PDB file of C-alpha atoms in Angstrom:
ATOM      1  CA  UNK A  30      28.523 237.851 119.989  1.00 72.00           C
ATOM      2  CA  UNK A  31      27.568 241.210 118.865  1.00 89.00           C
ATOM      3  CA  UNK A  32      23.693 242.113 117.860  1.00 97.00           C
ATOM      4  CA  UNK A  33      22.188 244.128 115.273  1.00 98.00           C
ATOM      5  CA  UNK A  34      18.821 245.494 116.255  1.00 98.00           C
ATOM      6  CA  UNK A  35      16.623 246.531 113.289  1.00 98.00           C
ATOM      7  CA  UNK A  36      13.569 248.759 113.474  1.00 98.00           C
ATOM      8  CA  UNK A  37      11.510 249.269 110.400  1.00 97.00           C
ATOM      9  CA  UNK A  38       9.448 252.621 110.999  1.00 97.00           C
ATOM     10  CA  UNK A  39       6.829 254.241 108.905  1.00 96.00           C
ATOM     11  CA  UNK A  40       5.080 257.306 110.303  1.00 96.00           C
ATOM     12  CA  UNK A  41       6.191 256.323 113.816  1.00 97.00           C
ATOM     13  CA  UNK A  42       6.845 259.768 115.084  1.00 97.00           C
ATOM     14  CA  UNK A  43       4.468 259.030 118.377  1.00 96.00           C
ATOM     15  CA  UNK A  44       6.460 255.863 119.385  1.00 96.00           C
ATOM     16  CA  UNK A  45      10.064 255.443 117.627  1.00 97.00           C
ATOM     17  CA  UNK A  46      11.537 257.891 120.319  1.00 97.00           C
ATOM     18  CA  UNK A  47      10.182 255.720 123.385  1.00 97.00           C
ATOM     19  CA  UNK A  48      11.016 252.509 121.488  1.00 97.00           C
ATOM     20  CA  UNK A  49      14.767 253.859 121.186  1.00 98.00           C
ATOM     21  CA  UNK A  50      14.881 254.906 124.580  1.00 97.00           C
ATOM     22  CA  UNK A  51      13.818 251.595 126.004  1.00 96.00           C
ATOM     23  CA  UNK A  52      16.206 249.575 123.938  1.00 97.00           C
ATOM     24  CA  UNK A  53      18.680 251.847 124.995  1.00 97.00           C
ATOM     25  CA  UNK A  54      18.162 251.480 128.463  1.00 95.00           C
ATOM     26  CA  UNK A  55      17.452 247.802 128.666  1.00 94.00           C
ATOM     27  CA  UNK A  56      20.013 246.026 126.508  1.00 95.00           C
ATOM     28  CA  UNK A  57      23.177 245.870 128.510  1.00 91.00           C
ATOM     29  CA  UNK A  58      25.773 244.531 125.952  1.00 93.00           C
ATOM     30  CA  UNK A  59      27.191 246.328 122.725  1.00 94.00           C
ATOM     31  CA  UNK A  60      24.930 246.211 119.829  1.00 97.00           C
ATOM     32  CA  UNK A  61      24.145 248.427 116.961  1.00 98.00           C
ATOM     33  CA  UNK A  62      20.672 250.041 116.319  1.00 98.00           C
ATOM     34  CA  UNK A  63      19.548 250.204 112.699  1.00 98.00           C
ATOM     35  CA  UNK A  64      16.348 252.325 111.963  1.00 98.00           C
ATOM     36  CA  UNK A  65      14.838 252.351 108.657  1.00 98.00           C
ATOM     37  CA  UNK A  66      12.609 255.404 107.812  1.00 98.00           C
ATOM     38  CA  UNK A  67      10.351 253.767 105.591  1.00 97.00           C
ATOM     39  CA  UNK A  68       9.165 256.925 103.236  1.00 97.00           C
ATOM     40  CA  UNK A  69       7.633 258.501 106.416  1.00 97.00           C
ATOM     41  CA  UNK A  70       5.560 261.488 105.767  1.00 97.00           C
ATOM     42  CA  UNK A  71       6.167 262.754 109.510  1.00 96.00           C
ATOM     43  CA  UNK A  72       8.874 263.413 111.860  1.00 97.00           C
ATOM     44  CA  UNK A  73      10.125 259.800 112.565  1.00 98.00           C
ATOM     45  CA  UNK A  74      13.312 260.612 110.557  1.00 98.00           C
ATOM     46  CA  UNK A  75      13.882 263.832 112.548  1.00 98.00           C
ATOM     47  CA  UNK A  76      13.557 262.236 115.950  1.00 98.00           C
ATOM     48  CA  UNK A  77      15.762 259.221 115.093  1.00 98.00           C
ATOM     49  CA  UNK A  78      18.407 261.625 114.042  1.00 98.00           C
ATOM     50  CA  UNK A  79      18.367 263.613 117.125  1.00 97.00           C
ATOM     51  CA  UNK A  80      18.448 260.658 119.300  1.00 98.00           C
ATOM     52  CA  UNK A  81      21.591 259.606 116.937  1.00 97.00           C
ATOM     53  CA  UNK A  82      23.445 262.541 118.519  1.00 96.00           C
ATOM     54  CA  UNK A  83      22.662 261.093 121.903  1.00 96.00           C
ATOM     55  CA  UNK A  84      23.681 257.574 121.337  1.00 97.00           C
ATOM     56  CA  UNK A  85      26.884 256.796 119.089  1.00 96.00           C
ATOM     57  CA  UNK A  86      25.396 253.273 118.014  1.00 97.00           C
ATOM     58  CA  UNK A  87      22.376 254.498 116.106  1.00 98.00           C
ATOM     59  CA  UNK A  88      22.108 254.303 112.322  1.00 98.00           C
ATOM     60  CA  UNK A  89      19.632 256.064 110.206  1.00 98.00           C
ATOM     61  CA  UNK A  90      18.788 254.437 106.857  1.00 98.00           C
ATOM     62  CA  UNK A  91      16.153 255.182 104.186  1.00 98.00           C
ATOM     63  CA  UNK A  92      14.318 252.551 102.477  1.00 98.00           C
ATOM     64  CA  UNK A  93      14.902 253.394  98.918  1.00 97.00           C
ATOM     65  CA  UNK A  94      13.043 250.463  97.708  1.00 96.00           C
ATOM     66  CA  UNK A  95       9.329 250.260  97.142  1.00 96.00           C
ATOM     67  CA  UNK A  96       7.427 251.390 100.570  1.00 96.00           C
ATOM     68  CA  UNK A  97       6.735 248.575 102.638  1.00 95.00           C
ATOM     69  CA  UNK A  98       7.602 246.317 105.650  1.00 96.00           C
ATOM     70  CA  UNK A  99       9.662 243.749 103.668  1.00 97.00           C
ATOM     71  CA  UNK A 100      11.710 246.303 102.246  1.00 97.00           C
ATOM     72  CA  UNK A 101      12.467 248.119 105.204  1.00 98.00           C
ATOM     73  CA  UNK A 102      13.208 245.037 106.956  1.00 98.00           C
ATOM     74  CA  UNK A 103      15.359 243.785 103.835  1.00 97.00           C
ATOM     75  CA  UNK A 104      17.142 247.492 104.065  1.00 98.00           C
ATOM     76  CA  UNK A 105      18.201 246.856 107.433  1.00 98.00           C
ATOM     77  CA  UNK A 106      19.119 243.223 107.519  1.00 97.00           C
ATOM     78  CA  UNK A 107      21.653 244.157 104.554  1.00 96.00           C
ATOM     79  CA  UNK A 108      23.244 246.644 106.250  1.00 96.00           C
ATOM     80  CA  UNK A 109      23.851 244.729 109.713  1.00 97.00           C
ATOM     81  CA  UNK A 110      27.533 244.745 110.445  1.00 95.00           C
ATOM     82  CA  UNK A 111      27.119 241.985 113.077  1.00 97.00           C
ATOM     83  CA  UNK A 112      26.462 238.049 112.932  1.00 97.00           C
ATOM     84  CA  UNK A 113      23.270 238.257 114.781  1.00 98.00           C
ATOM     85  CA  UNK A 114      20.105 240.235 114.030  1.00 98.00           C
ATOM     86  CA  UNK A 115      16.435 240.961 115.433  1.00 98.00           C
ATOM     87  CA  UNK A 116      13.881 243.387 113.895  1.00 98.00           C
ATOM     88  CA  UNK A 117      11.881 245.242 116.276  1.00 97.00           C
ATOM     89  CA  UNK A 118       8.401 246.831 115.301  1.00 96.00           C
ATOM     90  CA  UNK A 119       8.639 250.490 115.939  1.00 95.00           C
ATOM     91  CA  UNK A 120       4.960 250.367 118.081  1.00 94.00           C
ATOM     92  CA  UNK A 121       6.156 249.327 121.312  1.00 92.00           C
ATOM     93  CA  UNK A 122       4.491 246.001 120.924  1.00 95.00           C
ATOM     94  CA  UNK A 123       7.499 243.899 121.057  1.00 96.00           C
ATOM     95  CA  UNK A 124       8.532 242.588 124.572  1.00 95.00           C
ATOM     96  CA  UNK A 125      11.984 244.144 124.594  1.00 95.00           C
ATOM     97  CA  UNK A 126      13.069 242.622 127.771  1.00 93.00           C
ATOM     98  CA  UNK A 127      13.182 239.234 125.910  1.00 96.00           C
ATOM     99  CA  UNK A 128      15.968 240.246 123.584  1.00 97.00           C
ATOM    100  CA  UNK A 129      18.807 239.111 126.202  1.00 96.00           C
ATOM    101  CA  UNK A 130      17.107 235.572 126.414  1.00 97.00           C
ATOM    102  CA  UNK A 131      17.097 235.452 122.645  1.00 98.00           C
ATOM    103  CA  UNK A 132      20.866 236.136 122.263  1.00 97.00           C
ATOM    104  CA  UNK A 133      21.445 233.423 125.058  1.00 97.00           C
ATOM    105  CA  UNK A 134      19.221 230.790 122.940  1.00 98.00           C
ATOM    106  CA  UNK A 135      21.744 231.712 119.974  1.00 98.00           C
ATOM    107  CA  UNK A 136      24.745 231.365 122.126  1.00 97.00           C
ATOM    108  CA  UNK A 137      23.287 228.127 122.995  1.00 98.00           C
ATOM    109  CA  UNK A 138      23.398 226.787 119.312  1.00 98.00           C
ATOM    110  CA  UNK A 139      20.256 227.961 117.834  1.00 98.00           C
ATOM    111  CA  UNK A 140      20.373 229.640 114.640  1.00 98.00           C
ATOM    112  CA  UNK A 141      16.783 231.281 114.939  1.00 98.00           C
ATOM    113  CA  UNK A 142      15.083 232.322 118.020  1.00 98.00           C
ATOM    114  CA  UNK A 143      11.132 233.047 117.597  1.00 98.00           C
ATOM    115  CA  UNK A 144       9.221 235.090 120.045  1.00 98.00           C
ATOM    116  CA  UNK A 145       5.986 233.139 120.818  1.00 98.00           C
ATOM    117  CA  UNK A 146       2.664 234.457 122.331  1.00 97.00           C
ATOM    118  CA  UNK A 147       0.761 231.355 122.205  1.00 97.00           C
ATOM    119  CA  UNK A 148       2.827 229.232 124.526  1.00 97.00           C
ATOM    120  CA  UNK A 149       3.290 228.980 128.253  1.00 97.00           C
ATOM    121  CA  UNK A 150       4.397 232.458 129.423  1.00 97.00           C
ATOM    122  CA  UNK A 151       3.375 234.056 126.334  1.00 97.00           C
ATOM    123  CA  UNK A 152       0.500 236.536 125.854  1.00 96.00           C
ATOM    124  CA  UNK A 153      -1.315 238.560 123.285  1.00 96.00           C
ATOM    125  CA  UNK A 154      -2.871 241.782 125.143  1.00 96.00           C
ATOM    126  CA  UNK A 155      -5.449 243.830 122.982  1.00 93.00           C
ATOM    127  CA  UNK A 156      -5.891 244.032 119.437  1.00 88.00           C
ATOM    128  CA  UNK A 157      -8.347 242.315 116.945  1.00 87.00           C
ATOM    129  CA  UNK A 158      -9.506 239.229 118.211  1.00 91.00           C
ATOM    130  CA  UNK A 159      -9.815 237.937 114.613  1.00 89.00           C
ATOM    131  CA  UNK A 160      -6.117 238.772 114.024  1.00 89.00           C
ATOM    132  CA  UNK A 161      -5.363 237.146 117.175  1.00 92.00           C
ATOM    133  CA  UNK A 162      -7.327 233.692 116.161  1.00 93.00           C
ATOM    134  CA  UNK A 163      -5.733 233.982 112.628  1.00 92.00           C
ATOM    135  CA  UNK A 164      -2.151 234.353 113.795  1.00 93.00           C
ATOM    136  CA  UNK A 165      -2.728 231.579 116.375  1.00 96.00           C
ATOM    137  CA  UNK A 166      -4.328 229.289 114.131  1.00 96.00           C
ATOM    138  CA  UNK A 167      -1.535 229.521 111.473  1.00 96.00           C
ATOM    139  CA  UNK A 168       0.980 229.049 114.281  1.00 97.00           C
ATOM    140  CA  UNK A 169      -0.544 226.079 115.876  1.00 97.00           C
ATOM    141  CA  UNK A 170      -1.494 224.181 112.688  1.00 98.00           C
ATOM    142  CA  UNK A 171       2.026 224.887 110.681  1.00 97.00           C
ATOM    143  CA  UNK A 172       3.608 223.469 113.727  1.00 98.00           C
ATOM    144  CA  UNK A 173       1.403 220.350 113.291  1.00 97.00           C
ATOM    145  CA  UNK A 174       1.705 219.865 109.615  1.00 97.00           C
ATOM    146  CA  UNK A 175       5.093 220.457 109.145  1.00 98.00           C
ATOM    147  CA  UNK A 176       6.980 220.016 112.423  1.00 98.00           C
ATOM    148  CA  UNK A 177       8.596 223.237 112.721  1.00 98.00           C
ATOM    149  CA  UNK A 178       9.569 224.091 116.326  1.00 98.00           C
ATOM    150  CA  UNK A 179       7.401 227.040 117.131  1.00 98.00           C
ATOM    151  CA  UNK A 180       3.716 227.795 117.398  1.00 98.00           C
ATOM    152  CA  UNK A 181       3.915 231.626 116.561  1.00 98.00           C
ATOM    153  CA  UNK A 182       5.240 231.341 113.141  1.00 97.00           C
ATOM    154  CA  UNK A 183       3.918 234.387 111.808  1.00 95.00           C
ATOM    155  CA  UNK A 184       5.416 236.549 114.755  1.00 96.00           C
ATOM    156  CA  UNK A 185       7.975 239.264 113.297  1.00 96.00           C
ATOM    157  CA  UNK A 186       9.916 239.230 116.829  1.00 98.00           C
ATOM    158  CA  UNK A 187      12.660 236.949 115.873  1.00 98.00           C
ATOM    159  CA  UNK A 188      16.502 236.759 116.127  1.00 98.00           C
ATOM    160  CA  UNK A 189      18.352 235.771 113.786  1.00 98.00           C
ATOM    161  CA  UNK A 190      22.056 234.524 112.634  1.00 98.00           C
ATOM    162  CA  UNK A 191      22.927 236.530 110.203  1.00 97.00           C
ATOM    163  CA  UNK A 192      24.189 233.226 108.169  1.00 97.00           C
ATOM    164  CA  UNK A 193      20.428 232.402 108.069  1.00 98.00           C
ATOM    165  CA  UNK A 194      19.363 235.713 106.178  1.00 97.00           C
ATOM    166  CA  UNK A 195      22.146 235.515 103.724  1.00 97.00           C
ATOM    167  CA  UNK A 196      21.044 231.716 102.909  1.00 97.00           C
ATOM    168  CA  UNK A 197      17.579 233.284 102.039  1.00 98.00           C
ATOM    169  CA  UNK A 198      15.984 234.484  98.810  1.00 97.00           C
ATOM    170  CA  UNK A 199      13.605 236.691 100.476  1.00 97.00           C
ATOM    171  CA  UNK A 200      10.640 236.709  97.970  1.00 97.00           C
ATOM    172  CA  UNK A 201       7.883 238.550 100.521  1.00 95.00           C
ATOM    173  CA  UNK A 202       6.523 242.390  99.755  1.00 91.00           C
ATOM    174  CA  UNK A 203       4.768 242.892 103.171  1.00 93.00           C
ATOM    175  CA  UNK A 204       4.453 241.534 106.826  1.00 94.00           C
ATOM    176  CA  UNK A 205       4.543 237.654 105.854  1.00 96.00           C
ATOM    177  CA  UNK A 206       8.471 238.287 105.422  1.00 97.00           C
ATOM    178  CA  UNK A 207       8.845 236.864 108.909  1.00 97.00           C
ATOM    179  CA  UNK A 208       6.970 233.749 108.081  1.00 98.00           C
ATOM    180  CA  UNK A 209       8.679 233.082 104.968  1.00 98.00           C
ATOM    181  CA  UNK A 210      12.198 233.479 106.523  1.00 98.00           C
ATOM    182  CA  UNK A 211      11.415 230.899 109.502  1.00 98.00           C
ATOM    183  CA  UNK A 212       9.782 228.408 106.932  1.00 98.00           C
ATOM    184  CA  UNK A 213      12.842 228.658 104.662  1.00 98.00           C
ATOM    185  CA  UNK A 214      15.401 228.318 107.395  1.00 98.00           C
ATOM    186  CA  UNK A 215      13.600 225.457 108.910  1.00 98.00           C
ATOM    187  CA  UNK A 216      13.674 223.769 105.507  1.00 98.00           C
ATOM    188  CA  UNK A 217      16.899 224.549 104.981  1.00 98.00           C
ATOM    189  CA  UNK A 218      18.059 222.563 108.140  1.00 98.00           C
ATOM    190  CA  UNK A 219      18.834 225.595 110.614  1.00 98.00           C
ATOM    191  CA  UNK A 220      18.350 225.182 114.328  1.00 98.00           C
ATOM    192  CA  UNK A 221      15.044 226.724 115.581  1.00 98.00           C
ATOM    193  CA  UNK A 222      13.538 227.382 119.066  1.00 98.00           C
ATOM    194  CA  UNK A 223      11.057 229.541 120.817  1.00 98.00           C
ATOM    195  CA  UNK A 224      10.848 231.482 123.941  1.00 98.00           C
ATOM    196  CA  UNK A 225       7.529 233.112 125.349  1.00 98.00           C
ATOM    197  CA  UNK A 226       6.872 236.700 124.554  1.00 97.00           C
ATOM    198  CA  UNK A 227       4.106 239.362 125.318  1.00 97.00           C
ATOM    199  CA  UNK A 228       2.611 241.097 122.638  1.00 96.00           C
ATOM    200  CA  UNK A 229       0.940 244.245 123.177  1.00 93.00           C
ATOM    201  CA  UNK A 230      -1.303 246.221 120.526  1.00 91.00           C
ATOM    202  CA  UNK A 231      -0.174 249.868 119.850  1.00 74.00           C
ATOM    203  CA  UNK A 232      -1.467 252.806 121.525  1.00 73.00           C
ATOM    204  CA  UNK A 233      -0.392 255.419 119.417  1.00 68.00           C
ATOM    205  CA  UNK A 234      -0.425 255.874 115.812  1.00 65.00           C
ATOM    206  CA  UNK A 235      -1.867 254.143 113.222  1.00 64.00           C
ATOM    207  CA  UNK A 236      -0.863 250.280 112.284  1.00 61.00           C
ATOM    208  CA  UNK A 237      -0.087 249.501 108.321  1.00 57.00           C
ATOM    209  CA  UNK A 238      -1.032 245.965 108.967  1.00 53.00           C
ATOM    210  CA  UNK A 239      -4.320 244.919 106.930  1.00 51.00           C
ATOM    211  CA  UNK A 240      -5.121 241.345 107.784  1.00 52.00           C
ATOM    212  CA  UNK A 241      -7.817 240.943 104.910  1.00 54.00           C
ATOM    213  CA  UNK A 242      -5.299 242.309 102.499  1.00 68.00           C
ATOM    214  CA  UNK A 243      -2.256 240.350 103.594  1.00 71.00           C
ATOM    215  CA  UNK A 244      -3.911 236.863 103.804  1.00 88.00           C
ATOM    216  CA  UNK A 245      -3.260 236.153 100.437  1.00 91.00           C
ATOM    217  CA  UNK A 246       0.533 236.403 101.222  1.00 93.00           C
ATOM    218  CA  UNK A 247       0.632 234.584 104.218  1.00 94.00           C
ATOM    219  CA  UNK A 248      -1.631 231.842 102.667  1.00 95.00           C
ATOM    220  CA  UNK A 249       1.059 231.321  99.922  1.00 96.00           C
ATOM    221  CA  UNK A 250       3.648 230.662 102.527  1.00 97.00           C
ATOM    222  CA  UNK A 251       1.373 228.241 104.349  1.00 97.00           C
ATOM    223  CA  UNK A 252       0.778 226.192 101.244  1.00 97.00           C
ATOM    224  CA  UNK A 253       4.207 226.201 100.276  1.00 98.00           C
ATOM    225  CA  UNK A 254       5.561 224.834 103.496  1.00 98.00           C
ATOM    226  CA  UNK A 255       2.812 222.124 103.534  1.00 97.00           C
ATOM    227  CA  UNK A 256       3.810 221.182  99.783  1.00 97.00           C
ATOM    228  CA  UNK A 257       7.379 221.254 100.777  1.00 96.00           C
ATOM    229  CA  UNK A 258       6.909 219.025 103.799  1.00 96.00           C
ATOM    230  CA  UNK A 259       4.625 216.593 101.580  1.00 94.00           C
ATOM    231  CA  UNK A 260       7.632 216.330  99.000  1.00 85.00           C
TER     232      UNK A 260
END
């Protein structure tokens, strides 16, 4: 199985080079690396272009849609040439060493593999305690109310069969896209599992994630899933 790694990147000049170098160093099987420049106003695109000269598996795309995480992810997913895709954040927060285990789960027959911070072996390091509680609460209760087999449905670090993406009409405009994809995949009958992952708060650059602004978007999919389950 071949893999596409998608990195949405908005003003990540302080992190993007290190993320790419870590991926290239840790992943020991063939893959394509798609970096989507999400209307950055810094040197993000220049750094990626320089590294594309060093590594022949890197593609640099521009998000030509409205600026935002969801549209950057959609741009990358649409261009993926392989049967397996995994979005990775551009701020060094994701546990890149778990990509190999995720792929093993896909090979074992799963369609979606969720990185989970709130299970044995998982961890959330740093960041706002309010954000941490919010994501824990959403993941725990969503699993209880709907039966979805992950306790961290909101985490963006997930691996998908491309078939899953192709069967979902994505409506999200922000970070909630990861929750929408997992929930819709579950209700369409795709096979989902989770593995523990360690998430780390960014050390450099500024996050675009604004919890209170995004709460209505997450609430939409939370309520949608509960209503769908009740039906």
